[in-house]
């Protein structure tokens, strides 16, 4: 069935999108040094810590940022809040979607309710994609603008950054949430008539009454005076 296909495709996108968002939030490569040819190590900055990997022996050391209550750049604070919100919403949408799948034995006798559950999951995933894409794209644009302004003014601070693979994962996860949410909301509107009324098309009709039929047969119209004259 087309409905099942849409549900499974949406589940595929929702699963990987949720994973991408969570990995992007808790990994350390939102910013990576852009001058690889001049560096003997790879420097990555995440939302929570900064790591340096030696290019020769592969030794990796990480330094955590100060407490979350300390002063941090606005870019960092806002991106943290947006990505955590996206993680929570995407996770809730994915779990809700699992309950709405036909292969899951949850409310097996309520197909219309399961379709509505899928619609709720799709709406949640659509909402989850918004903070994810805003946070990751805004972070990437801010890094690019900062780098471009330094180059434009011939300012060299020893190291310059570009956005890294964690930022790309955040964008991919957000777009996947949009795709999964679109499939699920379209699935709801395409199959919103699924339910008891669809399986039993005559259930809304008036019940057949033998009593009414017997009354109709036993009813004899009274003879008028004209009919009596003709009979006589």
PDB file of N, CA and C in Angstrom, residues 93-195:
ATOM      1  N   UNK A  93       9.369  13.005  17.971  1.00  0.00           N
ATOM      2  CA  UNK A  93       8.670  12.704  16.720  1.00  0.00           C
ATOM      3  C   UNK A  93       8.962  11.305  16.217  1.00  0.00           C
ATOM      4  N   UNK A  94      10.206  10.861  16.344  1.00  0.00           N
ATOM      5  CA  UNK A  94      10.561   9.517  15.879  1.00  0.00           C
ATOM      6  C   UNK A  94       9.890   8.440  16.715  1.00  0.00           C
ATOM      7  N   UNK A  95       9.883   8.602  18.037  1.00  0.00           N
ATOM      8  CA  UNK A  95       9.224   7.615  18.906  1.00  0.00           C
ATOM      9  C   UNK A  95       7.721   7.575  18.635  1.00  0.00           C
ATOM     10  N   UNK A  96       7.124   8.747  18.430  1.00  0.00           N
ATOM     11  CA  UNK A  96       5.697   8.795  18.114  1.00  0.00           C
ATOM     12  C   UNK A  96       5.418   8.112  16.788  1.00  0.00           C
ATOM     13  N   UNK A  97       6.298   8.302  15.824  1.00  0.00           N
ATOM     14  CA  UNK A  97       6.120   7.655  14.520  1.00  0.00           C
ATOM     15  C   UNK A  97       6.153   6.142  14.642  1.00  0.00           C
ATOM     16  N   UNK A  98       7.042   5.616  15.484  1.00  0.00           N
ATOM     17  CA  UNK A  98       7.106   4.169  15.667  1.00  0.00           C
ATOM     18  C   UNK A  98       5.773   3.612  16.167  1.00  0.00           C
ATOM     19  N   UNK A  99       5.102   4.342  17.053  1.00  0.00           N
ATOM     20  CA  UNK A  99       3.810   3.885  17.560  1.00  0.00           C
ATOM     21  C   UNK A  99       2.735   3.926  16.484  1.00  0.00           C
ATOM     22  N   UNK A 100       2.902   4.776  15.478  1.00  0.00           N
ATOM     23  CA  UNK A 100       1.903   4.887  14.431  1.00  0.00           C
ATOM     24  C   UNK A 100       2.088   3.951  13.261  1.00  0.00           C
ATOM     25  N   UNK A 101       3.207   3.223  13.218  1.00  0.00           N
ATOM     26  CA  UNK A 101       3.440   2.297  12.105  1.00  0.00           C
ATOM     27  C   UNK A 101       2.476   1.118  12.182  1.00  0.00           C
ATOM     28  N   UNK A 102       2.033   0.646  11.029  1.00  0.00           N
ATOM     29  CA  UNK A 102       1.086  -0.474  10.993  1.00  0.00           C
ATOM     30  C   UNK A 102       1.713  -1.766  11.500  1.00  0.00           C
ATOM     31  N   UNK A 103       3.045  -1.904  11.351  1.00  0.00           N
ATOM     32  CA  UNK A 103       3.694  -3.144  11.779  1.00  0.00           C
ATOM     33  C   UNK A 103       3.874  -3.214  13.287  1.00  0.00           C
ATOM     34  N   UNK A 104       3.667  -2.118  13.988  1.00  0.00           N
ATOM     35  CA  UNK A 104       3.796  -2.098  15.450  1.00  0.00           C
ATOM     36  C   UNK A 104       2.437  -2.397  16.068  1.00  0.00           C
ATOM     37  N   UNK A 105       2.384  -3.354  16.971  1.00  0.00           N
ATOM     38  CA  UNK A 105       1.125  -3.798  17.571  1.00  0.00           C
ATOM     39  C   UNK A 105       0.686  -2.840  18.663  1.00  0.00           C
ATOM     40  N   UNK A 106       0.358  -1.632  18.257  1.00  0.00           N
ATOM     41  CA  UNK A 106      -0.152  -0.623  19.180  1.00  0.00           C
ATOM     42  C   UNK A 106      -1.453  -0.092  18.603  1.00  0.00           C
ATOM     43  N   UNK A 107      -2.546  -0.274  19.342  1.00  0.00           N
ATOM     44  CA  UNK A 107      -3.888   0.071  18.862  1.00  0.00           C
ATOM     45  C   UNK A 107      -4.162  -0.562  17.500  1.00  0.00           C
ATOM     46  N   UNK A 108      -4.073  -1.894  17.405  1.00  0.00           N
ATOM     47  CA  UNK A 108      -4.249  -2.549  16.103  1.00  0.00           C
ATOM     48  C   UNK A 108      -5.651  -2.408  15.533  1.00  0.00           C
ATOM     49  N   UNK A 109      -6.656  -2.183  16.389  1.00  0.00           N
ATOM     50  CA  UNK A 109      -8.037  -2.066  15.917  1.00  0.00           C
ATOM     51  C   UNK A 109      -8.468  -0.619  15.696  1.00  0.00           C
ATOM     52  N   UNK A 110      -7.505   0.302  15.725  1.00  0.00           N
ATOM     53  CA  UNK A 110      -7.816   1.726  15.541  1.00  0.00           C
ATOM     54  C   UNK A 110      -6.950   2.306  14.431  1.00  0.00           C
ATOM     55  N   UNK A 111      -7.207   1.936  13.179  1.00  0.00           N
ATOM     56  CA  UNK A 111      -6.355   2.431  12.086  1.00  0.00           C
ATOM     57  C   UNK A 111      -6.404   3.944  11.929  1.00  0.00           C
ATOM     58  N   UNK A 112      -7.566   4.538  12.163  1.00  0.00           N
ATOM     59  CA  UNK A 112      -7.664   5.989  12.020  1.00  0.00           C
ATOM     60  C   UNK A 112      -6.842   6.694  13.093  1.00  0.00           C
ATOM     61  N   UNK A 113      -6.829   6.148  14.303  1.00  0.00           N
ATOM     62  CA  UNK A 113      -6.017   6.730  15.377  1.00  0.00           C
ATOM     63  C   UNK A 113      -4.541   6.625  15.056  1.00  0.00           C
ATOM     64  N   UNK A 114      -4.103   5.514  14.464  1.00  0.00           N
ATOM     65  CA  UNK A 114      -2.697   5.344  14.105  1.00  0.00           C
ATOM     66  C   UNK A 114      -2.289   6.344  13.024  1.00  0.00           C
ATOM     67  N   UNK A 115      -3.195   6.629  12.088  1.00  0.00           N
ATOM     68  CA  UNK A 115      -2.887   7.628  11.070  1.00  0.00           C
ATOM     69  C   UNK A 115      -2.737   9.003  11.702  1.00  0.00           C
ATOM     70  N   UNK A 116      -3.581   9.294  12.676  1.00  0.00           N
ATOM     71  CA  UNK A 116      -3.469  10.570  13.379  1.00  0.00           C
ATOM     72  C   UNK A 116      -2.165  10.650  14.177  1.00  0.00           C
ATOM     73  N   UNK A 117      -1.725   9.537  14.734  1.00  0.00           N
ATOM     74  CA  UNK A 117      -0.444   9.507  15.439  1.00  0.00           C
ATOM     75  C   UNK A 117       0.689   9.835  14.466  1.00  0.00           C
ATOM     76  N   UNK A 118       0.632   9.276  13.257  1.00  0.00           N
ATOM     77  CA  UNK A 118       1.647   9.595  12.248  1.00  0.00           C
ATOM     78  C   UNK A 118       1.617  11.073  11.878  1.00  0.00           C
ATOM     79  N   UNK A 119       0.424  11.643  11.845  1.00  0.00           N
ATOM     80  CA  UNK A 119       0.326  13.069  11.535  1.00  0.00           C
ATOM     81  C   UNK A 119       0.970  13.909  12.640  1.00  0.00           C
ATOM     82  N   UNK A 120       0.741  13.535  13.891  1.00  0.00           N
ATOM     83  CA  UNK A 120       1.377  14.248  15.005  1.00  0.00           C
ATOM     84  C   UNK A 120       2.895  14.110  14.922  1.00  0.00           C
ATOM     85  N   UNK A 121       3.372  12.907  14.602  1.00  0.00           N
ATOM     86  CA  UNK A 121       4.816  12.698  14.457  1.00  0.00           C
ATOM     87  C   UNK A 121       5.380  13.560  13.332  1.00  0.00           C
ATOM     88  N   UNK A 122       4.668  13.626  12.206  1.00  0.00           N
ATOM     89  CA  UNK A 122       5.136  14.449  11.095  1.00  0.00           C
ATOM     90  C   UNK A 122       5.190  15.920  11.447  1.00  0.00           C
ATOM     91  N   UNK A 123       4.174  16.400  12.145  1.00  0.00           N
ATOM     92  CA  UNK A 123       4.171  17.806  12.559  1.00  0.00           C
ATOM     93  C   UNK A 123       5.327  18.098  13.509  1.00  0.00           C
ATOM     94  N   UNK A 124       5.591  17.174  14.433  1.00  0.00           N
ATOM     95  CA  UNK A 124       6.697  17.362  15.366  1.00  0.00           C
ATOM     96  C   UNK A 124       8.036  17.383  14.648  1.00  0.00           C
ATOM     97  N   UNK A 125       8.208  16.511  13.652  1.00  0.00           N
ATOM     98  CA  UNK A 125       9.459  16.481  12.896  1.00  0.00           C
ATOM     99  C   UNK A 125       9.639  17.752  12.077  1.00  0.00           C
ATOM    100  N   UNK A 126       8.553  18.260  11.515  1.00  0.00           N
ATOM    101  CA  UNK A 126       8.647  19.531  10.783  1.00  0.00           C
ATOM    102  C   UNK A 126       9.087  20.664  11.707  1.00  0.00           C
ATOM    103  N   UNK A 127       8.516  20.679  12.908  1.00  0.00           N
ATOM    104  CA  UNK A 127       8.907  21.715  13.872  1.00  0.00           C
ATOM    105  C   UNK A 127      10.359  21.526  14.303  1.00  0.00           C
ATOM    106  N   UNK A 128      10.789  20.257  14.456  1.00  0.00           N
ATOM    107  CA  UNK A 128      12.166  19.986  14.881  1.00  0.00           C
ATOM    108  C   UNK A 128      13.174  20.448  13.841  1.00  0.00           C
ATOM    109  N   UNK A 129      12.808  20.386  12.574  1.00  0.00           N
ATOM    110  CA  UNK A 129      13.743  20.806  11.536  1.00  0.00           C
ATOM    111  C   UNK A 129      14.046  22.289  11.566  1.00  0.00           C
ATOM    112  N   UNK A 130      13.107  23.084  12.077  1.00  0.00           N
ATOM    113  CA  UNK A 130      13.280  24.542  12.069  1.00  0.00           C
ATOM    114  C   UNK A 130      14.441  24.997  12.960  1.00  0.00           C
ATOM    115  N   UNK A 131      14.455  24.662  14.267  1.00  0.00           N
ATOM    116  CA  UNK A 131      15.602  25.101  15.078  1.00  0.00           C
ATOM    117  C   UNK A 131      16.913  24.476  14.642  1.00  0.00           C
ATOM    118  N   UNK A 132      16.857  23.238  14.110  1.00  0.00           N
ATOM    119  CA  UNK A 132      18.080  22.594  13.654  1.00  0.00           C
ATOM    120  C   UNK A 132      18.718  23.324  12.482  1.00  0.00           C
ATOM    121  N   UNK A 133      17.905  23.662  11.484  1.00  0.00           N
ATOM    122  CA  UNK A 133      18.448  24.325  10.300  1.00  0.00           C
ATOM    123  C   UNK A 133      18.846  25.758  10.626  1.00  0.00           C
ATOM    124  N   UNK A 134      18.082  26.424  11.499  1.00  0.00           N
ATOM    125  CA  UNK A 134      18.431  27.795  11.878  1.00  0.00           C
ATOM    126  C   UNK A 134      19.769  27.811  12.630  1.00  0.00           C
ATOM    127  N   UNK A 135      19.934  26.895  13.595  1.00  0.00           N
ATOM    128  CA  UNK A 135      21.163  26.871  14.377  1.00  0.00           C
ATOM    129  C   UNK A 135      22.386  26.545  13.548  1.00  0.00           C
ATOM    130  N   UNK A 136      22.295  25.494  12.727  1.00  0.00           N
ATOM    131  CA  UNK A 136      23.468  25.070  11.960  1.00  0.00           C
ATOM    132  C   UNK A 136      23.823  26.056  10.856  1.00  0.00           C
ATOM    133  N   UNK A 137      22.821  26.552  10.137  1.00  0.00           N
ATOM    134  CA  UNK A 137      23.105  27.502   9.050  1.00  0.00           C
ATOM    135  C   UNK A 137      23.611  28.823   9.618  1.00  0.00           C
ATOM    136  N   UNK A 138      22.996  29.285  10.703  1.00  0.00           N
ATOM    137  CA  UNK A 138      23.444  30.550  11.292  1.00  0.00           C
ATOM    138  C   UNK A 138      24.879  30.442  11.794  1.00  0.00           C
ATOM    139  N   UNK A 139      25.214  29.312  12.403  1.00  0.00           N
ATOM    140  CA  UNK A 139      26.580  29.091  12.875  1.00  0.00           C
ATOM    141  C   UNK A 139      27.550  29.096  11.700  1.00  0.00           C
ATOM    142  N   UNK A 140      27.192  28.386  10.618  1.00  0.00           N
ATOM    143  CA  UNK A 140      28.071  28.316   9.449  1.00  0.00           C
ATOM    144  C   UNK A 140      28.248  29.683   8.808  1.00  0.00           C
ATOM    145  N   UNK A 141      27.168  30.430   8.675  1.00  0.00           N
ATOM    146  CA  UNK A 141      27.259  31.763   8.076  1.00  0.00           C
ATOM    147  C   UNK A 141      28.109  32.684   8.941  1.00  0.00           C
ATOM    148  N   UNK A 142      27.955  32.578  10.252  1.00  0.00           N
ATOM    149  CA  UNK A 142      28.732  33.430  11.148  1.00  0.00           C
ATOM    150  C   UNK A 142      30.227  33.115  11.036  1.00  0.00           C
ATOM    151  N   UNK A 143      30.568  31.832  10.942  1.00  0.00           N
ATOM    152  CA  UNK A 143      31.972  31.451  10.772  1.00  0.00           C
ATOM    153  C   UNK A 143      32.510  31.977   9.443  1.00  0.00           C
ATOM    154  N   UNK A 144      31.707  31.848   8.395  1.00  0.00           N
ATOM    155  CA  UNK A 144      32.157  32.313   7.077  1.00  0.00           C
ATOM    156  C   UNK A 144      32.334  33.833   7.053  1.00  0.00           C
ATOM    157  N   UNK A 145      31.395  34.562   7.670  1.00  0.00           N
ATOM    158  CA  UNK A 145      31.494  36.021   7.698  1.00  0.00           C
ATOM    159  C   UNK A 145      32.710  36.459   8.501  1.00  0.00           C
ATOM    160  N   UNK A 146      32.937  35.797   9.623  1.00  0.00           N
ATOM    161  CA  UNK A 146      34.099  36.143  10.448  1.00  0.00           C
ATOM    162  C   UNK A 146      35.399  35.906   9.692  1.00  0.00           C
ATOM    163  N   UNK A 147      35.491  34.786   9.004  1.00  0.00           N
ATOM    164  CA  UNK A 147      36.701  34.470   8.234  1.00  0.00           C
ATOM    165  C   UNK A 147      36.877  35.448   7.084  1.00  0.00           C
ATOM    166  N   UNK A 148      35.774  35.765   6.387  1.00  0.00           N
ATOM    167  CA  UNK A 148      35.863  36.680   5.245  1.00  0.00           C
ATOM    168  C   UNK A 148      36.277  38.080   5.676  1.00  0.00           C
ATOM    169  N   UNK A 149      35.764  38.525   6.825  1.00  0.00           N
ATOM    170  CA  UNK A 149      36.124  39.867   7.299  1.00  0.00           C
ATOM    171  C   UNK A 149      37.594  39.950   7.675  1.00  0.00           C
ATOM    172  N   UNK A 150      38.138  38.871   8.254  1.00  0.00           N
ATOM    173  CA  UNK A 150      39.562  38.866   8.587  1.00  0.00           C
ATOM    174  C   UNK A 150      40.418  38.892   7.332  1.00  0.00           C
ATOM    175  N   UNK A 151      40.019  38.119   6.319  1.00  0.00           N
ATOM    176  CA  UNK A 151      40.772  38.110   5.076  1.00  0.00           C
ATOM    177  C   UNK A 151      40.671  39.462   4.375  1.00  0.00           C
ATOM    178  N   UNK A 152      39.475  40.046   4.414  1.00  0.00           N
ATOM    179  CA  UNK A 152      39.267  41.336   3.748  1.00  0.00           C
ATOM    180  C   UNK A 152      40.139  42.428   4.358  1.00  0.00           C
ATOM    181  N   UNK A 153      40.330  42.390   5.656  1.00  0.00           N
ATOM    182  CA  UNK A 153      41.127  43.411   6.333  1.00  0.00           C
ATOM    183  C   UNK A 153      42.581  42.975   6.551  1.00  0.00           C
ATOM    184  N   UNK A 154      42.986  41.868   5.901  1.00  0.00           N
ATOM    185  CA  UNK A 154      44.367  41.370   5.990  1.00  0.00           C
ATOM    186  C   UNK A 154      44.806  41.158   7.442  1.00  0.00           C
ATOM    187  N   UNK A 155      43.904  40.579   8.219  1.00  0.00           N
ATOM    188  CA  UNK A 155      44.199  40.293   9.617  1.00  0.00           C
ATOM    189  C   UNK A 155      44.464  38.793   9.749  1.00  0.00           C
ATOM    190  N   UNK A 156      45.601  38.437  10.307  1.00  0.00           N
ATOM    191  CA  UNK A 156      45.941  37.032  10.490  1.00  0.00           C
ATOM    192  C   UNK A 156      46.167  36.777  11.973  1.00  0.00           C
ATOM    193  N   UNK A 157      45.349  35.927  12.558  1.00  0.00           N
ATOM    194  CA  UNK A 157      45.410  35.662  13.998  1.00  0.00           C
ATOM    195  C   UNK A 157      46.140  34.368  14.326  1.00  0.00           C
ATOM    196  N   UNK A 158      46.850  33.819  13.370  1.00  0.00           N
ATOM    197  CA  UNK A 158      47.580  32.590  13.601  1.00  0.00           C
ATOM    198  C   UNK A 158      46.832  31.361  13.124  1.00  0.00           C
ATOM    199  N   UNK A 159      45.504  31.400  13.189  1.00  0.00           N
ATOM    200  CA  UNK A 159      44.682  30.290  12.706  1.00  0.00           C
ATOM    201  C   UNK A 159      43.324  30.830  12.297  1.00  0.00           C
ATOM    202  N   UNK A 160      42.816  30.293  11.216  1.00  0.00           N
ATOM    203  CA  UNK A 160      41.496  30.677  10.739  1.00  0.00           C
ATOM    204  C   UNK A 160      40.643  29.421  10.589  1.00  0.00           C
ATOM    205  N   UNK A 161      39.347  29.597  10.770  1.00  0.00           N
ATOM    206  CA  UNK A 161      38.450  28.445  10.804  1.00  0.00           C
ATOM    207  C   UNK A 161      37.438  28.493   9.666  1.00  0.00           C
ATOM    208  N   UNK A 162      36.962  27.313   9.308  1.00  0.00           N
ATOM    209  CA  UNK A 162      35.794  27.156   8.440  1.00  0.00           C
ATOM    210  C   UNK A 162      34.871  26.154   9.125  1.00  0.00           C
ATOM    211  N   UNK A 163      33.599  26.101   8.709  1.00  0.00           N
ATOM    212  CA  UNK A 163      32.683  25.182   9.394  1.00  0.00           C
ATOM    213  C   UNK A 163      32.978  23.748   8.976  1.00  0.00           C
ATOM    214  N   UNK A 164      32.842  22.843   9.948  1.00  0.00           N
ATOM    215  CA  UNK A 164      33.255  21.459   9.747  1.00  0.00           C
ATOM    216  C   UNK A 164      32.100  20.490   9.586  1.00  0.00           C
ATOM    217  N   UNK A 165      32.422  19.195   9.734  1.00  0.00           N
ATOM    218  CA  UNK A 165      31.451  18.143   9.423  1.00  0.00           C
ATOM    219  C   UNK A 165      30.305  18.079  10.426  1.00  0.00           C
ATOM    220  N   UNK A 166      30.520  18.504  11.655  1.00  0.00           N
ATOM    221  CA  UNK A 166      29.417  18.518  12.619  1.00  0.00           C
ATOM    222  C   UNK A 166      28.329  19.483  12.181  1.00  0.00           C
ATOM    223  N   UNK A 167      28.754  20.608  11.642  1.00  0.00           N
ATOM    224  CA  UNK A 167      27.785  21.586  11.133  1.00  0.00           C
ATOM    225  C   UNK A 167      27.025  21.023   9.939  1.00  0.00           C
ATOM    226  N   UNK A 168      27.744  20.296   9.071  1.00  0.00           N
ATOM    227  CA  UNK A 168      27.077  19.670   7.926  1.00  0.00           C
ATOM    228  C   UNK A 168      26.065  18.623   8.381  1.00  0.00           C
ATOM    229  N   UNK A 169      26.418  17.864   9.425  1.00  0.00           N
ATOM    230  CA  UNK A 169      25.475  16.875   9.955  1.00  0.00           C
ATOM    231  C   UNK A 169      24.218  17.544  10.486  1.00  0.00           C
ATOM    232  N   UNK A 170      24.372  18.687  11.143  1.00  0.00           N
ATOM    233  CA  UNK A 170      23.210  19.411  11.640  1.00  0.00           C
ATOM    234  C   UNK A 170      22.288  19.845  10.520  1.00  0.00           C
ATOM    235  N   UNK A 171      22.871  20.325   9.415  1.00  0.00           N
ATOM    236  CA  UNK A 171      22.052  20.713   8.264  1.00  0.00           C
ATOM    237  C   UNK A 171      21.358  19.501   7.652  1.00  0.00           C
ATOM    238  N   UNK A 172      22.103  18.404   7.489  1.00  0.00           N
ATOM    239  CA  UNK A 172      21.517  17.197   6.888  1.00  0.00           C
ATOM    240  C   UNK A 172      20.394  16.640   7.753  1.00  0.00           C
ATOM    241  N   UNK A 173      20.600  16.602   9.072  1.00  0.00           N
ATOM    242  CA  UNK A 173      19.554  16.106   9.964  1.00  0.00           C
ATOM    243  C   UNK A 173      18.310  16.965   9.931  1.00  0.00           C
ATOM    244  N   UNK A 174      18.487  18.268   9.843  1.00  0.00           N
ATOM    245  CA  UNK A 174      17.324  19.168   9.795  1.00  0.00           C
ATOM    246  C   UNK A 174      16.547  18.986   8.499  1.00  0.00           C
ATOM    247  N   UNK A 175      17.256  18.880   7.384  1.00  0.00           N
ATOM    248  CA  UNK A 175      16.570  18.660   6.104  1.00  0.00           C
ATOM    249  C   UNK A 175      15.856  17.311   6.089  1.00  0.00           C
ATOM    250  N   UNK A 176      16.478  16.294   6.699  1.00  0.00           N
ATOM    251  CA  UNK A 176      15.815  14.998   6.797  1.00  0.00           C
ATOM    252  C   UNK A 176      14.538  15.052   7.613  1.00  0.00           C
ATOM    253  N   UNK A 177      14.526  15.863   8.668  1.00  0.00           N
ATOM    254  CA  UNK A 177      13.298  16.038   9.459  1.00  0.00           C
ATOM    255  C   UNK A 177      12.207  16.683   8.615  1.00  0.00           C
ATOM    256  N   UNK A 178      12.573  17.647   7.794  1.00  0.00           N
ATOM    257  CA  UNK A 178      11.590  18.269   6.909  1.00  0.00           C
ATOM    258  C   UNK A 178      11.012  17.255   5.927  1.00  0.00           C
ATOM    259  N   UNK A 179      11.875  16.405   5.369  1.00  0.00           N
ATOM    260  CA  UNK A 179      11.409  15.399   4.405  1.00  0.00           C
ATOM    261  C   UNK A 179      10.473  14.401   5.078  1.00  0.00           C
ATOM    262  N   UNK A 180      10.884  13.888   6.243  1.00  0.00           N
ATOM    263  CA  UNK A 180      10.052  12.917   6.959  1.00  0.00           C
ATOM    264  C   UNK A 180       8.725  13.535   7.380  1.00  0.00           C
ATOM    265  N   UNK A 181       8.759  14.759   7.883  1.00  0.00           N
ATOM    266  CA  UNK A 181       7.518  15.423   8.286  1.00  0.00           C
ATOM    267  C   UNK A 181       6.584  15.667   7.118  1.00  0.00           C
ATOM    268  N   UNK A 182       7.153  16.014   5.960  1.00  0.00           N
ATOM    269  CA  UNK A 182       6.326  16.241   4.774  1.00  0.00           C
ATOM    270  C   UNK A 182       5.647  14.950   4.337  1.00  0.00           C
ATOM    271  N   UNK A 183       6.386  13.850   4.329  1.00  0.00           N
ATOM    272  CA  UNK A 183       5.791  12.562   3.956  1.00  0.00           C
ATOM    273  C   UNK A 183       4.652  12.181   4.895  1.00  0.00           C
ATOM    274  N   UNK A 184       4.851  12.375   6.185  1.00  0.00           N
ATOM    275  CA  UNK A 184       3.849  11.947   7.151  1.00  0.00           C
ATOM    276  C   UNK A 184       2.601  12.816   7.108  1.00  0.00           C
ATOM    277  N   UNK A 185       2.761  14.118   6.951  1.00  0.00           N
ATOM    278  CA  UNK A 185       1.580  14.981   6.860  1.00  0.00           C
ATOM    279  C   UNK A 185       0.816  14.741   5.566  1.00  0.00           C
ATOM    280  N   UNK A 186       1.525  14.497   4.472  1.00  0.00           N
ATOM    281  CA  UNK A 186       0.852  14.158   3.210  1.00  0.00           C
ATOM    282  C   UNK A 186       0.146  12.816   3.332  1.00  0.00           C
ATOM    283  N   UNK A 187       0.775  11.878   4.031  1.00  0.00           N
ATOM    284  CA  UNK A 187       0.157  10.559   4.249  1.00  0.00           C
ATOM    285  C   UNK A 187      -1.146  10.706   5.014  1.00  0.00           C
ATOM    286  N   UNK A 188      -1.184  11.592   5.980  1.00  0.00           N
ATOM    287  CA  UNK A 188      -2.409  11.791   6.761  1.00  0.00           C
ATOM    288  C   UNK A 188      -3.534  12.307   5.878  1.00  0.00           C
ATOM    289  N   UNK A 189      -3.258  13.263   5.030  1.00  0.00           N
ATOM    290  CA  UNK A 189      -4.310  13.841   4.205  1.00  0.00           C
ATOM    291  C   UNK A 189      -4.718  12.906   3.069  1.00  0.00           C
ATOM    292  N   UNK A 190      -3.799  12.068   2.594  1.00  0.00           N
ATOM    293  CA  UNK A 190      -4.148  11.129   1.530  1.00  0.00           C
ATOM    294  C   UNK A 190      -5.010   9.986   2.041  1.00  0.00           C
ATOM    295  N   UNK A 191      -4.797   9.622   3.321  1.00  0.00           N
ATOM    296  CA  UNK A 191      -5.488   8.453   3.863  1.00  0.00           C
ATOM    297  C   UNK A 191      -6.271   8.801   5.119  1.00  0.00           C
ATOM    298  N   UNK A 192      -6.793  10.017   5.182  1.00  0.00           N
ATOM    299  CA  UNK A 192      -7.517  10.421   6.375  1.00  0.00           C
ATOM    300  C   UNK A 192      -8.874   9.744   6.504  1.00  0.00           C
ATOM    301  N   UNK A 193      -9.360   9.095   5.414  1.00  0.00           N
ATOM    302  CA  UNK A 193     -10.638   8.399   5.495  1.00  0.00           C
ATOM    303  C   UNK A 193     -10.489   6.970   5.955  1.00  0.00           C
ATOM    304  N   UNK A 194      -9.270   6.563   6.366  1.00  0.00           N
ATOM    305  CA  UNK A 194      -9.070   5.212   6.858  1.00  0.00           C
ATOM    306  C   UNK A 194      -9.734   5.075   8.217  1.00  0.00           C
ATOM    307  N   UNK A 195     -10.522   4.049   8.394  1.00  0.00           N
ATOM    308  CA  UNK A 195     -11.177   3.853   9.679  1.00  0.00           C
ATOM    309  C   UNK A 195     -12.346   2.918   9.535  1.00  0.00           C
TER     310      UNK A 195
END
